[in-house]
Amino acid sequence: PPRSTLFPYTTLFRSKINVFLEVGDVQDDGYHDVATAYQAVSLYEEIVATAADEITIDVTARSHVDVEGVPTDDRNLAVRAARLLAQTAGIDRGVHLSVHKSVPVAGGMGGGSADAAAALVACDALWGLGMPTVELGRLAARLGADVPFALMGGTAIGTGRGDQVSPALARGRFDWVLVPNEQGMSTPVVYGELDAHRKRHAVDIGPAPRVPAVDPDVLHALRQGDAEMLAATVRNDLQAPALHLRPDLARVLERGESSGALAGLVSGSGPTLAFLASDEASALDLQVTL
Ligand code: ATP
């Protein structure tokens, strides 16, 4: 096994967008099965893990991120990750985690999940555990639906609660313009609104899919690295309820779509909006317009 180290261990973990998200019917326990295509984006969380007696955390952020709502106790997902790892390995070790956030909080981009995945990897290295990747993946799934993807990165399909991930092929690059929003949104509230929306419109929209599945056209577009093809297939079942809760977002979405974006969508449960541009120059133009 690798030796533990006294040096600080630095990791960078990416946030994500869901380029496709189909949500199944609500289950007895209130949760939903989903089928999603995740893609990691180049907006990173930085976590530095330093040997310490206890498990502690401090959270700072770049100027566009408001960290006021981020807990710095045992409710923080990164702290929970470190505790779970120590407990699973049967060791009594501490760590100080310094989290520097670039990902909007409660923005639908999996920032907390990235912190948790980073904490697992950093503590595994710092404590010299050498835990197998599959075992880290199992711990990730216990921490949250998006954590296994955060650990895996790249492009992947997520089923179950989104936690059963398998890598997908993707080629080239996609240029997204991400529009954060000051007011975060709660994922359970958005799912609740989706259930209410489906009940209200049961006659028009029919039943929710029993077994959600990712549209094969999405996978094809990702494999081709073809932005126009991808734009024609992106979809998010949480978009309608998110916009219903936050009509102000619909105006920004329309603005982006009429200003050259190939497609616009709500990222995860929102409120971050993601606009797909045909190339880097168009993305910069769109960024300036928005
Ligand atoms: P997802 O896309 O995975 O649903 P999100 O990006 O919408 O997540 P996060 O920023 O990950 O949302 O966090 C949502 C809530 O979780 C926050 O409001 C905060 O109270 C709590 N939280 C716990 N740990 C963290 C963390 N390390 N960073 C951010 N929020 C955290």
mmCIF file of N, CA and C and ligand atoms in Angstrom, residues 16 18 45 57 59 69-71 75-78 99 101 103-116 146 185 187 267-271, ligand 1:
data_model
loop_
_atom_site.group_PDB
_atom_site.id
_atom_site.type_symbol
_atom_site.label_atom_id
_atom_site.label_comp_id
_atom_site.label_asym_id
_atom_site.label_seq_id
_atom_site.Cartn_x
_atom_site.Cartn_y
_atom_site.Cartn_z
ATOM 1 N N LYS A 16 -20.343 19.548 -12.974
ATOM 2 C CA LYS A 16 -20.972 18.831 -14.098
ATOM 3 C C LYS A 16 -22.205 19.564 -14.583
ATOM 4 N N ASN A 18 -25.919 18.183 -16.655
ATOM 5 C CA ASN A 18 -26.636 17.019 -17.158
ATOM 6 C C ASN A 18 -27.146 17.406 -18.540
ATOM 7 N N GLU A 45 -13.540 22.673 -8.289
ATOM 8 C CA GLU A 45 -13.410 22.872 -6.854
ATOM 9 C C GLU A 45 -11.980 22.477 -6.494
ATOM 10 N N ILE A 57 -12.859 21.637 8.575
ATOM 11 C CA ILE A 57 -12.953 22.180 7.213
ATOM 12 C C ILE A 57 -13.018 23.700 7.258
ATOM 13 N N VAL A 59 -14.034 26.853 4.310
ATOM 14 C CA VAL A 59 -14.563 27.008 2.955
ATOM 15 C C VAL A 59 -14.386 28.449 2.504
ATOM 16 N N GLY A 69 -24.352 29.784 2.717
ATOM 17 C CA GLY A 69 -25.194 28.628 3.073
ATOM 18 C C GLY A 69 -24.419 27.330 3.224
ATOM 19 N N VAL A 70 -23.106 27.383 3.087
ATOM 20 C CA VAL A 70 -22.343 26.121 3.136
ATOM 21 C C VAL A 70 -21.955 25.808 4.576
ATOM 22 N N PRO A 71 -22.402 24.668 5.108
ATOM 23 C CA PRO A 71 -22.055 24.328 6.495
ATOM 24 C C PRO A 71 -20.575 23.987 6.635
ATOM 25 N N ARG A 75 -22.324 18.524 8.690
ATOM 26 C CA ARG A 75 -23.289 18.490 7.577
ATOM 27 C C ARG A 75 -22.594 18.702 6.241
ATOM 28 N N ASN A 76 -21.357 19.203 6.275
ATOM 29 C CA ASN A 76 -20.656 19.418 4.994
ATOM 30 C C ASN A 76 -20.339 18.066 4.355
ATOM 31 N N LEU A 77 -20.652 17.972 3.070
ATOM 32 C CA LEU A 77 -20.504 16.688 2.368
ATOM 33 C C LEU A 77 -19.046 16.215 2.338
ATOM 34 N N ALA A 78 -18.104 17.138 2.321
ATOM 35 C CA ALA A 78 -16.683 16.756 2.305
ATOM 36 C C ALA A 78 -16.276 16.181 3.665
ATOM 37 N N VAL A 99 -11.396 23.981 1.405
ATOM 38 C CA VAL A 99 -12.159 23.921 0.151
ATOM 39 C C VAL A 99 -12.218 25.317 -0.453
ATOM 40 N N LYS A 101 -14.082 27.115 -3.400
ATOM 41 C CA LYS A 101 -15.167 26.843 -4.345
ATOM 42 C C LYS A 101 -15.182 27.794 -5.540
ATOM 43 N N VAL A 103 -17.624 26.645 -7.907
ATOM 44 C CA VAL A 103 -18.920 26.162 -8.403
ATOM 45 C C VAL A 103 -20.027 26.777 -7.554
ATOM 46 N N PRO A 104 -21.042 27.373 -8.209
ATOM 47 C CA PRO A 104 -22.132 27.992 -7.455
ATOM 48 C C PRO A 104 -22.770 27.005 -6.472
ATOM 49 N N VAL A 105 -23.115 27.487 -5.288
ATOM 50 C CA VAL A 105 -23.728 26.638 -4.255
ATOM 51 C C VAL A 105 -25.214 26.448 -4.575
ATOM 52 N N ALA A 106 -25.692 25.224 -4.425
ATOM 53 C CA ALA A 106 -27.094 24.882 -4.744
ATOM 54 C C ALA A 106 -27.444 25.364 -6.149
ATOM 55 N N GLY A 107 -26.510 25.164 -7.071
ATOM 56 C CA GLY A 107 -26.684 25.670 -8.438
ATOM 57 C C GLY A 107 -27.027 24.605 -9.457
ATOM 58 N N GLY A 108 -27.126 23.348 -9.023
ATOM 59 C CA GLY A 108 -27.419 22.269 -9.968
ATOM 60 C C GLY A 108 -26.197 21.806 -10.738
ATOM 61 N N MET A 109 -25.003 22.142 -10.220
ATOM 62 C CA MET A 109 -23.778 21.741 -10.920
ATOM 63 C C MET A 109 -22.930 20.760 -10.104
ATOM 64 N N GLY A 110 -23.497 20.271 -9.028
ATOM 65 C CA GLY A 110 -22.807 19.229 -8.268
ATOM 66 C C GLY A 110 -21.546 19.692 -7.559
ATOM 67 N N GLY A 111 -21.550 20.902 -7.045
ATOM 68 C CA GLY A 111 -20.360 21.419 -6.350
ATOM 69 C C GLY A 111 -20.057 20.656 -5.072
ATOM 70 N N GLY A 112 -21.085 20.425 -4.259
ATOM 71 C CA GLY A 112 -20.907 19.686 -3.009
ATOM 72 C C GLY A 112 -20.459 18.254 -3.290
ATOM 73 N N SER A 113 -21.000 17.686 -4.360
ATOM 74 C CA SER A 113 -20.619 16.315 -4.739
ATOM 75 C C SER A 113 -19.147 16.269 -5.148
ATOM 76 N N ALA A 114 -18.689 17.292 -5.857
ATOM 77 C CA ALA A 114 -17.278 17.364 -6.252
ATOM 78 C C ALA A 114 -16.396 17.458 -5.002
ATOM 79 N N ASP A 115 -16.841 18.232 -4.005
ATOM 80 C CA ASP A 115 -16.075 18.355 -2.754
ATOM 81 C C ASP A 115 -15.971 17.004 -2.050
ATOM 82 N N ALA A 116 -17.094 16.259 -2.062
ATOM 83 C CA ALA A 116 -17.109 14.954 -1.397
ATOM 84 C C ALA A 116 -16.162 13.980 -2.109
ATOM 85 N N ASP A 146 -24.974 12.212 -6.929
ATOM 86 C CA ASP A 146 -24.054 12.744 -7.933
ATOM 87 C C ASP A 146 -22.575 12.509 -7.595
ATOM 88 N N MET A 185 -31.350 26.853 -5.582
ATOM 89 C CA MET A 185 -32.612 26.113 -5.562
ATOM 90 C C MET A 185 -32.409 24.770 -4.877
ATOM 91 N N THR A 187 -32.939 20.919 -4.512
ATOM 92 C CA THR A 187 -33.257 19.795 -5.403
ATOM 93 C C THR A 187 -34.583 19.114 -5.012
ATOM 94 N N SER A 267 -29.491 23.544 -15.727
ATOM 95 C CA SER A 267 -28.515 22.538 -15.317
ATOM 96 C C SER A 267 -29.032 21.816 -14.075
ATOM 97 N N GLY A 268 -29.188 20.490 -14.156
ATOM 98 C CA GLY A 268 -29.682 19.709 -13.014
ATOM 99 C C GLY A 268 -31.006 20.261 -12.522
ATOM 100 N N SER A 269 -31.056 20.572 -11.213
ATOM 101 C CA SER A 269 -32.298 21.118 -10.670
ATOM 102 C C SER A 269 -32.271 22.647 -10.641
ATOM 103 N N GLY A 270 -31.301 23.251 -11.344
ATOM 104 C CA GLY A 270 -31.227 24.694 -11.434
ATOM 105 C C GLY A 270 -30.632 25.315 -10.186
ATOM 106 N N PRO A 271 -30.495 26.629 -10.191
ATOM 107 C CA PRO A 271 -30.935 27.601 -11.183
ATOM 108 C C PRO A 271 -29.901 27.921 -12.271
HETATM 109 P P1 ATP B 1 -26.519 18.737 -7.214
HETATM 110 O O1 ATP B 1 -26.350 19.298 -8.592
HETATM 111 O O2 ATP B 1 -25.613 17.584 -6.910
HETATM 112 O O3 ATP B 1 -27.955 18.498 -6.837
HETATM 113 P P2 ATP B 1 -26.024 21.401 -6.230
HETATM 114 O O4 ATP B 1 -24.843 21.837 -7.049
HETATM 115 O O5 ATP B 1 -27.361 21.906 -6.654
HETATM 116 O O6 ATP B 1 -26.021 19.830 -6.173
HETATM 117 P P3 ATP B 1 -24.542 21.883 -3.828
HETATM 118 O O7 ATP B 1 -23.851 23.186 -4.025
HETATM 119 O O8 ATP B 1 -23.741 20.664 -4.018
HETATM 120 O O9 ATP B 1 -25.845 21.837 -4.732
HETATM 121 O O10 ATP B 1 -25.146 21.850 -2.352
HETATM 122 C C1 ATP B 1 -26.489 21.969 -1.991
HETATM 123 C C2 ATP B 1 -26.621 22.182 -0.475
HETATM 124 O O11 ATP B 1 -25.827 21.218 0.227
HETATM 125 C C3 ATP B 1 -26.108 23.533 -0.033
HETATM 126 O O12 ATP B 1 -27.143 24.464 0.026
HETATM 127 C C4 ATP B 1 -25.471 23.279 1.341
HETATM 128 O O13 ATP B 1 -26.394 23.575 2.361
HETATM 129 C C5 ATP B 1 -25.203 21.786 1.398
HETATM 130 N N1 ATP B 1 -23.743 21.433 1.363
HETATM 131 C C6 ATP B 1 -23.148 20.482 2.103
HETATM 132 N N2 ATP B 1 -21.846 20.381 1.807
HETATM 133 C C7 ATP B 1 -21.575 21.279 0.838
HETATM 134 C C8 ATP B 1 -20.395 21.635 0.124
HETATM 135 N N3 ATP B 1 -19.215 21.064 0.353
HETATM 136 N N4 ATP B 1 -20.499 22.597 -0.811
HETATM 137 C C9 ATP B 1 -21.714 23.174 -1.058
HETATM 138 N N5 ATP B 1 -22.838 22.893 -0.393
HETATM 139 C C10 ATP B 1 -22.795 21.945 0.547
#
